[in-house]
Amino acid sequence: MMRSKVLASVTAASALLLLAACGSGDAAGDDSGVFKFAVVTEKTGAYADYGLQLEAGVQAAVKDLNASGDYDIEFEPVIYDCQSDKSICVQHAREAVTAEGLSAVIGPIVSVDILPAAEVTERAKVPHLVMAVLNQITDDYTNTFRWSVQSDRSNQTVVDYVEAKMKPGDTVAIVNATTDFGMGGAAQQTEQLAAIGIEPVASIPHDPDQADYTPIITELKKADPTYVLLSDSNPADIAKLLRQAKELGLKSTWIGADASGAIQLAGDAAEGYLTVSPWFPGPDTQELTDKLVAEGIKTPGWISAMAYDATLGLAEAVDSSGTSPEEVTKGLESLSDFDGLARTGWTFSADDRRGQTTSQIAEWTGTEYKIVWPEN
Amino acid sequence: MSDQITVTDDRRAAGVGDALVTASGGRKVADPGGGRATGAAALLAAAAVAALPLATDYSTTYLLAYIVIIALLGTSLHLLMGLMGVFSLGQAAMFGTGAYVAVVASDELALDGILGLLLVALVGAVLGLVMGAVTLRVTDLYLALATLAVGYIFENVVRNTDWLGGPQGRTGFVITVAGRSLDDPRLLFWVGIVALYLFIVIIWSMRRSKLGRAFMATRESPIAARSIGIDTRRYKLLGFALAGAFSGIAGALYAAWSLVVDPSVFGIDLTLSVLAIAIVGGLRSLPGILIVGAALTYFRNSAADFGAADYVLLVYGSLIVLSLRFLPQGLGGLLASTVTAGTSRMRGRRES
Amino acid sequence: MAALLEARGVTRRWGGLVAVNEVDLVVETGTLHGLIGPNGAGKTTLVNMLTGVDRLDGGTVTFAGEDVTGVPAHRLAGRGVARSFQTSQLFEDESVVDNVMAGRHRLIEYRFPHTFLTTPRTRRVEREHRLHVIGLLELVGLAEDANRRVSQLPYGRRRLVELARAIASDPTLLVLDEPAAGLPGSDVDVLAQVLVRLREVGFTVLVIEHNIGLLVSVCDRMTVLSEGRVIADGDPETVRRSPEVIEAYVGRTPDA
């Protein structure tokens, strides 16, 4: 009895595995005239907000590319939902580059997902277009092309802005979350400030997800800095800091990273908040903003705009060099001063795949972003 | 172990036993391992599973390898929770340790996987022993929390150890077995399946030996077990060590599979999803766990194809609740009762 | 006859209550020894101390000439003390043979690696022990149930499985804690016969009961416990007539 039970189960298990084996992967249709590329992104799960932005940017760009008539080839993204799960991101990246034999991969967005995905594409020698800001992603991999601004350059942009605006007697403080993002950012800013001879009057770390940040605000009030440089990627925490600063009457100007939703959560307290980001939606960028909204994104952010430009750049590379992974890589490496719709002057080479050299800073006026840096 | 008194006692007692056996008149004993035909069929099925990668493409083979890794973890949970009745949530600590040891063994020590995996198994077993020893005096909820805490401690230590890559973890390693890279999904699958089959054979062998009976006796009642001469502590430690060795190997293979190790390998997510598999499959049923492990892992990976990506956790949760309500023994219990009903029906037919 | 088990001044306290108070108990080799007493007399507490399950607050225990005071249960079992329990401790989902095989734990040795991988050697050793177990099952009248699952057995037969499991370790001393508890009359008779057969094949047995009738008919010697003290000790007839015993069982006929 025991034996036949075991036998039945083993048979069932093998049947299931076979089913799994047959279920996936008829190889990509090699119909010429269509260029298929992989978009592996977090459409569901914890990072769906970001992942959906990435997908929307690609879709908007593909529509425009195919409608333009500028290319003899049709572009078709193959979308994989990796459910905000590292293992599934790896699995789908593999599916894309091995079973489907696709010549380029875009996404995913979150660094814990993109690192393993890049391991896959690098080993398969397939070019990988990324939006991640982490330096490591272009430093450690030879096949990645960053379509955004890496974090040290964003921090440098903030420091450049402060340097330009500082009047005698003005001071700077640093506030950061004790996360990888926050500590890394604070360390970079401290170093970059030191390079121009500024020492922060206060440098205050905080643990994420606190309810009460008044001790930090009180400490800031004592130091009374002109600028507070904030390294925090948690929207709720940014909103709490801004609200409590306003309640306690702190006069400083806050400059922080773009964390989706922070502005809405902070309400009036976000007025005058300076955000550093590769791109801002609004009247200055109405055309792209509208395209992204048409893809179902209520408040388009930099991720969707960068994905849009990345897709344009990919098309350009394919057009100039060809559709195999080596040709696409070559095409991307030879992009020089390529103008996207979100940003201009995209330049890559085999030695430098780090993307834009500077970021932008915008002030939230209460209704829209007003770009204040770089000054026109 | 046996002093002189015991030896003489044994001899005396054996005399008594012989008298009894003679009294039984040489009755034949049913061999529990009988049924050569079904045994051969099981071997055939096992070989068929092992041959799967010959028929699948690269990425599907990777998925199969992942299923094998999950099956290894499920099997270790079956040993601890099903056979021994120890409610341990420490799998992630052993798994994560295995992953990091494998990476360090290949990166820093340049060990081939044949030695590397042995090292991983050894370290996993030692960690299992330590966990078993630390939790010897606690049971149930306290044991679950204590073992869970080990995972948290390890995650924090690793996160703050730059040498191990800190919060970003380590990438860019290549784990080899017999000189060939585990980047080859077939090799990865086959190494995993060898480990899995070895583990299954050990568990099946144990079940039908004094070890299995000692585990079960300890599970039912430690006091009664001790009264028939079972050193319950020793067996608890042995079980933890075995589970640790194989969870460690699962972790090592996971490192080769995912190409990145970071502190999240110690996280609770993995423990919970394997626990879900074990509950739905039936803690005491190895076949049930293997089937459900394969099915749920396949579902999880392909959820987007079914349009169910948003509901993965919902499906897991519902399956747990439903099986606890309607199938407390899980799928394995259902299989067993179906088979029992089938055999008794057949028996009835034969007798009539 | 030499004393196999000898307890002197054994004492156990639960807070202020003295559950077992300076009890002396001598079980001689080859005898069937009854330990009786009304509910709450301290029988199980005493047996728990004698078999290493519970600790002693005072006194000494000697087994086969060696001081075993405070030796844990599994070690005592290794020296040849086996016991059964009042409540069922069987594996419900396993066969009768497998349950009884658990009792042979200390006698089975296959050596590494035969312990972890079923080899011809493992099978041979297992078969030898199974054969032995089948013999035991015949002794206690369970031969027909050998391959049935324990969960399918009626209560009376389960008690016999427990008995068989205790015997299976080839004990020098067999301690049975209320083996007749909850048994219908016909099964009690079967049990009594089994106990007599056990003594005949050479076991030394200590039986705990509150049912005085069962023991009087089969025991060689009896000890009566009441409120934690020994109130009578000797051959069954003498014990039964002892005024202390009649008083302890007041309100009941001595042969229930």
CSV table of N, CA, C and O in Angstrom, one decimal, chain C residues 26-111:
chain,number,residue,atom,x,y,z
C,26,VAL,N,10.7,-3.7,47.4
C,26,VAL,CA,11.6,-4.7,46.9
C,26,VAL,C,11.0,-5.6,45.9
C,26,VAL,O,10.0,-6.2,46.2
C,27,VAL,N,11.5,-5.6,44.6
C,27,VAL,CA,10.9,-6.5,43.6
C,27,VAL,C,12.0,-7.6,43.4
C,27,VAL,O,13.1,-7.3,43.0
C,28,GLU,N,11.6,-8.8,43.6
C,28,GLU,CA,12.6,-9.9,43.5
C,28,GLU,C,12.6,-10.5,42.0
C,28,GLU,O,11.5,-10.5,41.4
C,29,THR,N,13.7,-10.9,41.6
C,29,THR,CA,13.9,-11.5,40.3
C,29,THR,C,12.9,-12.6,40.0
C,29,THR,O,12.7,-13.5,40.9
C,30,GLY,N,12.3,-12.5,38.9
C,30,GLY,CA,11.4,-13.6,38.5
C,30,GLY,C,10.0,-13.6,39.1
C,30,GLY,O,9.2,-14.6,38.9
C,31,THR,N,9.7,-12.6,39.8
C,31,THR,CA,8.3,-12.5,40.4
C,31,THR,C,7.4,-11.6,39.6
C,31,THR,O,7.8,-10.7,38.8
C,32,LEU,N,6.1,-11.8,39.8
C,32,LEU,CA,5.1,-10.9,39.4
C,32,LEU,C,4.6,-10.1,40.6
C,32,LEU,O,4.0,-10.7,41.5
C,33,HIS,N,5.0,-8.9,40.6
C,33,HIS,CA,4.8,-8.1,41.8
C,33,HIS,C,3.7,-7.0,41.6
C,33,HIS,O,3.7,-6.3,40.6
C,34,GLY,N,2.7,-7.0,42.5
C,34,GLY,CA,1.6,-6.0,42.3
C,34,GLY,C,1.8,-4.8,43.2
C,34,GLY,O,2.3,-5.0,44.4
C,35,LEU,N,1.6,-3.6,42.7
C,35,LEU,CA,1.6,-2.4,43.5
C,35,LEU,C,0.2,-1.9,43.4
C,35,LEU,O,-0.2,-1.4,42.3
C,36,ILE,N,-0.5,-1.9,44.5
C,36,ILE,CA,-1.9,-1.4,44.5
C,36,ILE,C,-2.1,-0.3,45.4
C,36,ILE,O,-1.3,0.0,46.3
C,37,GLY,N,-3.2,0.4,45.3
C,37,GLY,CA,-3.6,1.5,46.1
C,37,GLY,C,-4.8,2.2,45.5
C,37,GLY,O,-4.9,2.2,44.3
C,38,PRO,N,-5.5,2.9,46.3
C,38,PRO,CA,-6.7,3.7,45.7
C,38,PRO,C,-6.1,4.8,44.9
C,38,PRO,O,-5.0,5.2,44.9
C,39,ASN,N,-7.0,5.4,44.1
C,39,ASN,CA,-6.6,6.6,43.3
C,39,ASN,C,-6.0,7.6,44.2
C,39,ASN,O,-6.5,7.9,45.3
C,40,GLY,N,-4.9,8.2,43.8
C,40,GLY,CA,-4.3,9.3,44.6
C,40,GLY,C,-3.4,8.8,45.6
C,40,GLY,O,-2.9,9.5,46.5
C,41,ALA,N,-3.1,7.5,45.6
C,41,ALA,CA,-2.2,6.9,46.7
C,41,ALA,C,-0.8,7.2,46.4
C,41,ALA,O,0.1,7.0,47.2
C,42,GLY,N,-0.4,7.6,45.2
C,42,GLY,CA,1.0,8.0,44.8
C,42,GLY,C,1.6,6.9,44.0
C,42,GLY,O,2.9,6.9,43.9
C,43,LYS,N,0.8,6.0,43.5
C,43,LYS,CA,1.4,4.8,42.7
C,43,LYS,C,2.2,5.3,41.5
C,43,LYS,O,3.4,4.9,41.3
C,44,THR,N,1.5,6.2,40.7
C,44,THR,CA,2.2,6.6,39.5
C,44,THR,C,3.4,7.4,39.8
C,44,THR,O,4.5,7.3,39.1
C,45,THR,N,3.3,8.3,40.8
C,45,THR,CA,4.5,9.1,41.2
C,45,THR,C,5.6,8.2,41.6
C,45,THR,O,6.8,8.5,41.1
C,46,LEU,N,5.3,7.2,42.3
C,46,LEU,CA,6.4,6.3,42.8
C,46,LEU,C,7.0,5.6,41.5
C,46,LEU,O,8.3,5.6,41.4
C,47,VAL,N,6.2,5.1,40.6
C,47,VAL,CA,6.7,4.4,39.5
C,47,VAL,C,7.5,5.4,38.6
C,47,VAL,O,8.6,5.0,38.1
C,48,ASN,N,7.1,6.6,38.5
C,48,ASN,CA,7.8,7.6,37.7
C,48,ASN,C,9.2,7.8,38.3
C,48,ASN,O,10.2,8.0,37.5
C,49,MET,N,9.3,7.8,39.6
C,49,MET,CA,10.7,7.9,40.2
C,49,MET,C,11.5,6.7,40.0
C,49,MET,O,12.7,6.8,39.7
C,50,LEU,N,10.9,5.5,40.1
C,50,LEU,CA,11.6,4.3,39.9
C,50,LEU,C,12.1,4.1,38.5
C,50,LEU,O,13.2,3.5,38.3
C,51,THR,N,11.4,4.7,37.5
C,51,THR,CA,11.8,4.5,36.1
C,51,THR,C,12.5,5.7,35.5
C,51,THR,O,12.7,5.8,34.3
C,52,GLY,N,12.9,6.7,36.4
C,52,GLY,CA,13.7,7.8,35.9
C,52,GLY,C,13.0,8.9,35.2
C,52,GLY,O,13.6,9.8,34.6
C,53,VAL,N,11.6,8.8,35.2
C,53,VAL,CA,10.9,9.8,34.6
C,53,VAL,C,10.8,11.1,35.5
C,53,VAL,O,10.9,12.2,35.0
C,54,ASP,N,10.7,10.8,36.8
C,54,ASP,CA,10.6,12.0,37.7
C,54,ASP,C,11.7,11.9,38.7
C,54,ASP,O,12.3,10.8,38.9
C,55,ARG,N,12.1,13.1,39.3
C,55,ARG,CA,13.2,13.0,40.2
C,55,ARG,C,12.8,12.7,41.6
C,55,ARG,O,11.6,12.7,41.9
C,56,LEU,N,13.8,12.3,42.4
C,56,LEU,CA,13.5,12.0,43.8
C,56,LEU,C,13.8,13.1,44.8
C,56,LEU,O,14.8,13.8,44.5
C,57,ASP,N,13.0,13.3,45.8
C,57,ASP,CA,13.3,14.3,46.8
C,57,ASP,C,14.1,13.6,48.0
C,57,ASP,O,14.6,14.3,48.9
C,58,GLY,N,14.1,12.3,48.0
C,58,GLY,CA,14.8,11.6,49.0
C,58,GLY,C,14.8,10.1,48.7
C,58,GLY,O,13.9,9.6,48.0
C,59,GLY,N,15.8,9.4,49.3
C,59,GLY,CA,15.8,7.9,49.1
C,59,GLY,C,16.7,7.5,48.0
C,59,GLY,O,17.3,8.3,47.4
C,60,THR,N,16.8,6.2,47.9
C,60,THR,CA,17.7,5.6,46.9
C,60,THR,C,17.0,4.5,46.1
C,60,THR,O,16.1,3.9,46.6
C,61,VAL,N,17.5,4.3,44.9
C,61,VAL,CA,16.9,3.2,44.1
C,61,VAL,C,18.1,2.3,43.6
C,61,VAL,O,19.1,2.9,43.1
C,62,THR,N,18.0,1.0,43.8
C,62,THR,CA,19.1,0.1,43.4
C,62,THR,C,18.4,-0.8,42.3
C,62,THR,O,17.3,-1.3,42.6
C,63,PHE,N,19.1,-1.0,41.2
C,63,PHE,CA,18.6,-1.9,40.2
C,63,PHE,C,19.8,-2.9,39.8
C,63,PHE,O,20.8,-2.4,39.5
C,64,ALA,N,19.5,-4.2,39.9
C,64,ALA,CA,20.5,-5.2,39.6
C,64,ALA,C,21.8,-4.9,40.3
C,64,ALA,O,22.9,-5.0,39.8
C,65,GLY,N,21.7,-4.5,41.6
C,65,GLY,CA,22.8,-4.3,42.4
C,65,GLY,C,23.6,-3.0,42.2
C,65,GLY,O,24.6,-2.7,42.9
C,66,GLU,N,23.1,-2.1,41.3
C,66,GLU,CA,23.7,-0.8,41.1
C,66,GLU,C,22.8,0.3,41.6
C,66,GLU,O,21.6,0.2,41.4
C,67,ASP,N,23.4,1.3,42.1
C,67,ASP,CA,22.7,2.5,42.5
C,67,ASP,C,22.2,3.2,41.2
C,67,ASP,O,23.1,3.7,40.4
C,68,VAL,N,20.9,3.4,41.0
C,68,VAL,CA,20.4,4.1,39.8
C,68,VAL,C,19.6,5.3,40.2
C,68,VAL,O,18.8,5.8,39.4
C,69,THR,N,19.8,5.8,41.4
C,69,THR,CA,19.1,7.0,41.9
C,69,THR,C,19.3,8.1,40.9
C,69,THR,O,20.5,8.5,40.7
C,70,GLY,N,18.3,8.7,40.3
C,70,GLY,CA,18.4,9.9,39.5
C,70,GLY,C,18.9,9.6,38.1
C,70,GLY,O,19.2,10.5,37.3
C,71,VAL,N,19.1,8.3,37.7
C,71,VAL,CA,19.5,8.0,36.3
C,71,VAL,C,18.3,8.2,35.4
C,71,VAL,O,17.2,7.8,35.7
C,72,PRO,N,18.5,9.0,34.3
C,72,PRO,CA,17.4,9.3,33.4
C,72,PRO,C,16.7,8.1,32.7
C,72,PRO,O,17.4,7.0,32.6
C,73,ALA,N,15.5,8.3,32.3
C,73,ALA,CA,14.7,7.2,31.8
C,73,ALA,C,15.4,6.4,30.7
C,73,ALA,O,15.3,5.1,30.7
C,74,HIS,N,16.0,7.1,29.7
C,74,HIS,CA,16.5,6.3,28.6
C,74,HIS,C,17.7,5.5,29.0
C,74,HIS,O,17.9,4.4,28.4
C,75,ARG,N,18.4,5.9,30.0
C,75,ARG,CA,19.6,5.1,30.4
C,75,ARG,C,19.1,3.9,31.2
C,75,ARG,O,19.6,2.8,31.0
C,76,LEU,N,18.0,4.1,32.0
C,76,LEU,CA,17.5,3.0,32.8
C,76,LEU,C,16.9,2.0,31.8
C,76,LEU,O,17.1,0.8,32.0
C,77,ALA,N,16.2,2.5,30.8
C,77,ALA,CA,15.7,1.6,29.8
C,77,ALA,C,16.8,0.8,29.1
C,77,ALA,O,16.7,-0.4,28.9
C,78,GLY,N,17.9,1.4,28.9
C,78,GLY,CA,19.1,0.8,28.4
C,78,GLY,C,19.6,-0.3,29.3
C,78,GLY,O,20.2,-1.3,28.8
C,79,ARG,N,19.4,-0.2,30.6
C,79,ARG,CA,19.8,-1.2,31.5
C,79,ARG,C,18.8,-2.3,31.7
C,79,ARG,O,19.0,-3.3,32.4
C,80,GLY,N,17.6,-2.1,31.1
C,80,GLY,CA,16.7,-3.2,31.1
C,80,GLY,C,15.4,-2.9,31.9
C,80,GLY,O,14.7,-3.9,32.3
C,81,VAL,N,15.1,-1.7,32.1
C,81,VAL,CA,13.8,-1.4,32.8
C,81,VAL,C,12.9,-0.8,31.7
C,81,VAL,O,13.1,0.2,31.1
C,82,ALA,N,11.8,-1.5,31.4
C,82,ALA,CA,10.8,-1.1,30.5
C,82,ALA,C,9.5,-0.8,31.2
C,82,ALA,O,9.2,-1.4,32.2
C,83,ARG,N,8.7,0.2,30.6
C,83,ARG,CA,7.4,0.5,31.3
C,83,ARG,C,6.4,0.8,30.3
C,83,ARG,O,6.7,1.3,29.1
C,84,SER,N,5.1,0.6,30.6
C,84,SER,CA,4.0,1.1,29.8
C,84,SER,C,3.4,2.3,30.6
C,84,SER,O,3.7,2.5,31.7
C,85,PHE,N,2.5,3.0,29.9
C,85,PHE,CA,1.9,4.2,30.5
C,85,PHE,C,0.4,4.0,30.5
C,85,PHE,O,-0.2,3.2,29.8
C,86,GLN,N,-0.2,4.8,31.4
C,86,GLN,CA,-1.7,4.7,31.5
C,86,GLN,C,-2.4,5.2,30.3
C,86,GLN,O,-3.4,4.7,29.8
C,87,THR,N,-1.9,6.3,29.7
C,87,THR,CA,-2.5,6.9,28.5
C,87,THR,C,-1.7,6.4,27.3
C,87,THR,O,-0.5,6.1,27.4
C,88,SER,N,-2.4,6.2,26.2
C,88,SER,CA,-1.8,5.6,25.0
C,88,SER,C,-0.7,6.5,24.4
C,88,SER,O,-0.9,7.7,24.3
C,89,GLN,N,0.4,5.9,24.1
C,89,GLN,CA,1.5,6.6,23.5
C,89,GLN,C,1.9,6.0,22.2
C,89,GLN,O,3.1,5.9,21.9
C,90,LEU,N,1.0,5.4,21.5
C,90,LEU,CA,1.3,4.7,20.3
C,90,LEU,C,1.3,5.6,19.1
C,90,LEU,O,0.8,6.7,19.1
C,91,PHE,N,1.9,5.1,18.0
C,91,PHE,CA,1.8,5.9,16.7
C,91,PHE,C,0.6,5.4,16.0
C,91,PHE,O,0.5,4.3,15.4
C,92,GLU,N,-0.4,6.2,15.9
C,92,GLU,CA,-1.7,5.8,15.4
C,92,GLU,C,-1.7,5.4,14.0
C,92,GLU,O,-2.4,4.5,13.6
C,93,ASP,N,-0.8,6.0,13.2
C,93,ASP,CA,-0.9,5.8,11.7
C,93,ASP,C,0.0,4.6,11.3
C,93,ASP,O,0.1,4.4,10.1
C,94,GLU,N,0.7,4.0,12.2
C,94,GLU,CA,1.6,2.9,11.8
C,94,GLU,C,1.0,1.6,12.2
C,94,GLU,O,0.1,1.5,13.0
C,95,SER,N,1.6,0.5,11.7
C,95,SER,CA,1.1,-0.8,12.0
C,95,SER,C,1.5,-1.2,13.4
C,95,SER,O,2.3,-0.6,14.0
C,96,VAL,N,0.8,-2.3,13.8
C,96,VAL,CA,1.1,-2.8,15.2
C,96,VAL,C,2.5,-3.3,15.2
C,96,VAL,O,3.2,-3.0,16.2
C,97,VAL,N,3.0,-3.9,14.2
C,97,VAL,CA,4.4,-4.4,14.2
C,97,VAL,C,5.4,-3.2,14.4
C,97,VAL,O,6.3,-3.3,15.2
C,98,ASP,N,5.1,-2.1,13.6
C,98,ASP,CA,6.0,-1.0,13.7
C,98,ASP,C,6.0,-0.4,15.1
C,98,ASP,O,7.0,0.1,15.6
C,99,ASN,N,4.8,-0.3,15.7
C,99,ASN,CA,4.7,0.2,17.0
C,99,ASN,C,5.6,-0.6,18.0
C,99,ASN,O,6.3,-0.1,18.8
C,100,VAL,N,5.4,-1.9,17.9
C,100,VAL,CA,6.1,-2.8,18.8
C,100,VAL,C,7.6,-2.8,18.5
C,100,VAL,O,8.5,-2.8,19.4
C,101,MET,N,8.0,-2.6,17.2
C,101,MET,CA,9.4,-2.5,16.9
C,101,MET,C,10.1,-1.4,17.6
C,101,MET,O,11.3,-1.4,17.9
C,102,ALA,N,9.3,-0.3,17.8
C,102,ALA,CA,9.9,0.8,18.5
C,102,ALA,C,10.5,0.4,19.9
C,102,ALA,O,11.5,0.9,20.3
C,103,GLY,N,9.8,-0.6,20.5
C,103,GLY,CA,10.2,-1.0,21.8
C,103,GLY,C,11.6,-1.8,21.7
C,103,GLY,O,12.3,-1.9,22.7
C,104,ARG,N,11.9,-2.3,20.5
C,104,ARG,CA,13.2,-3.0,20.4
C,104,ARG,C,14.4,-2.0,20.1
C,104,ARG,O,15.5,-2.5,19.9
C,105,HIS,N,14.1,-0.7,20.2
C,105,HIS,CA,15.1,0.3,19.8
C,105,HIS,C,16.5,0.0,20.3
C,105,HIS,O,17.4,-0.1,19.5
C,106,ARG,N,16.6,-0.3,21.6
C,106,ARG,CA,18.0,-0.4,22.1
C,106,ARG,C,18.7,-1.6,21.7
C,106,ARG,O,19.9,-1.7,21.8
C,107,LEU,N,17.9,-2.6,21.2
C,107,LEU,CA,18.5,-3.8,20.8
C,107,LEU,C,19.0,-3.9,19.3
C,107,LEU,O,19.7,-4.8,18.9
C,108,ILE,N,18.5,-2.9,18.5
C,108,ILE,CA,18.7,-2.9,17.1
C,108,ILE,C,20.0,-2.2,16.8
C,108,ILE,O,20.2,-1.0,17.3
C,109,GLU,N,20.9,-2.8,16.1
C,109,GLU,CA,22.1,-2.1,15.7
C,109,GLU,C,22.5,-2.5,14.3
C,109,GLU,O,22.7,-3.7,14.0
C,110,TYR,N,22.5,-1.5,13.4
C,110,TYR,CA,23.0,-1.9,12.1
C,110,TYR,C,24.3,-1.3,11.7
C,110,TYR,O,24.9,-1.6,10.7
C,111,ARG,N,24.7,-0.3,12.5
C,111,ARG,CA,26.0,0.4,12.2
C,111,ARG,C,25.9,1.2,11.0
C,111,ARG,O,25.2,0.9,10.0
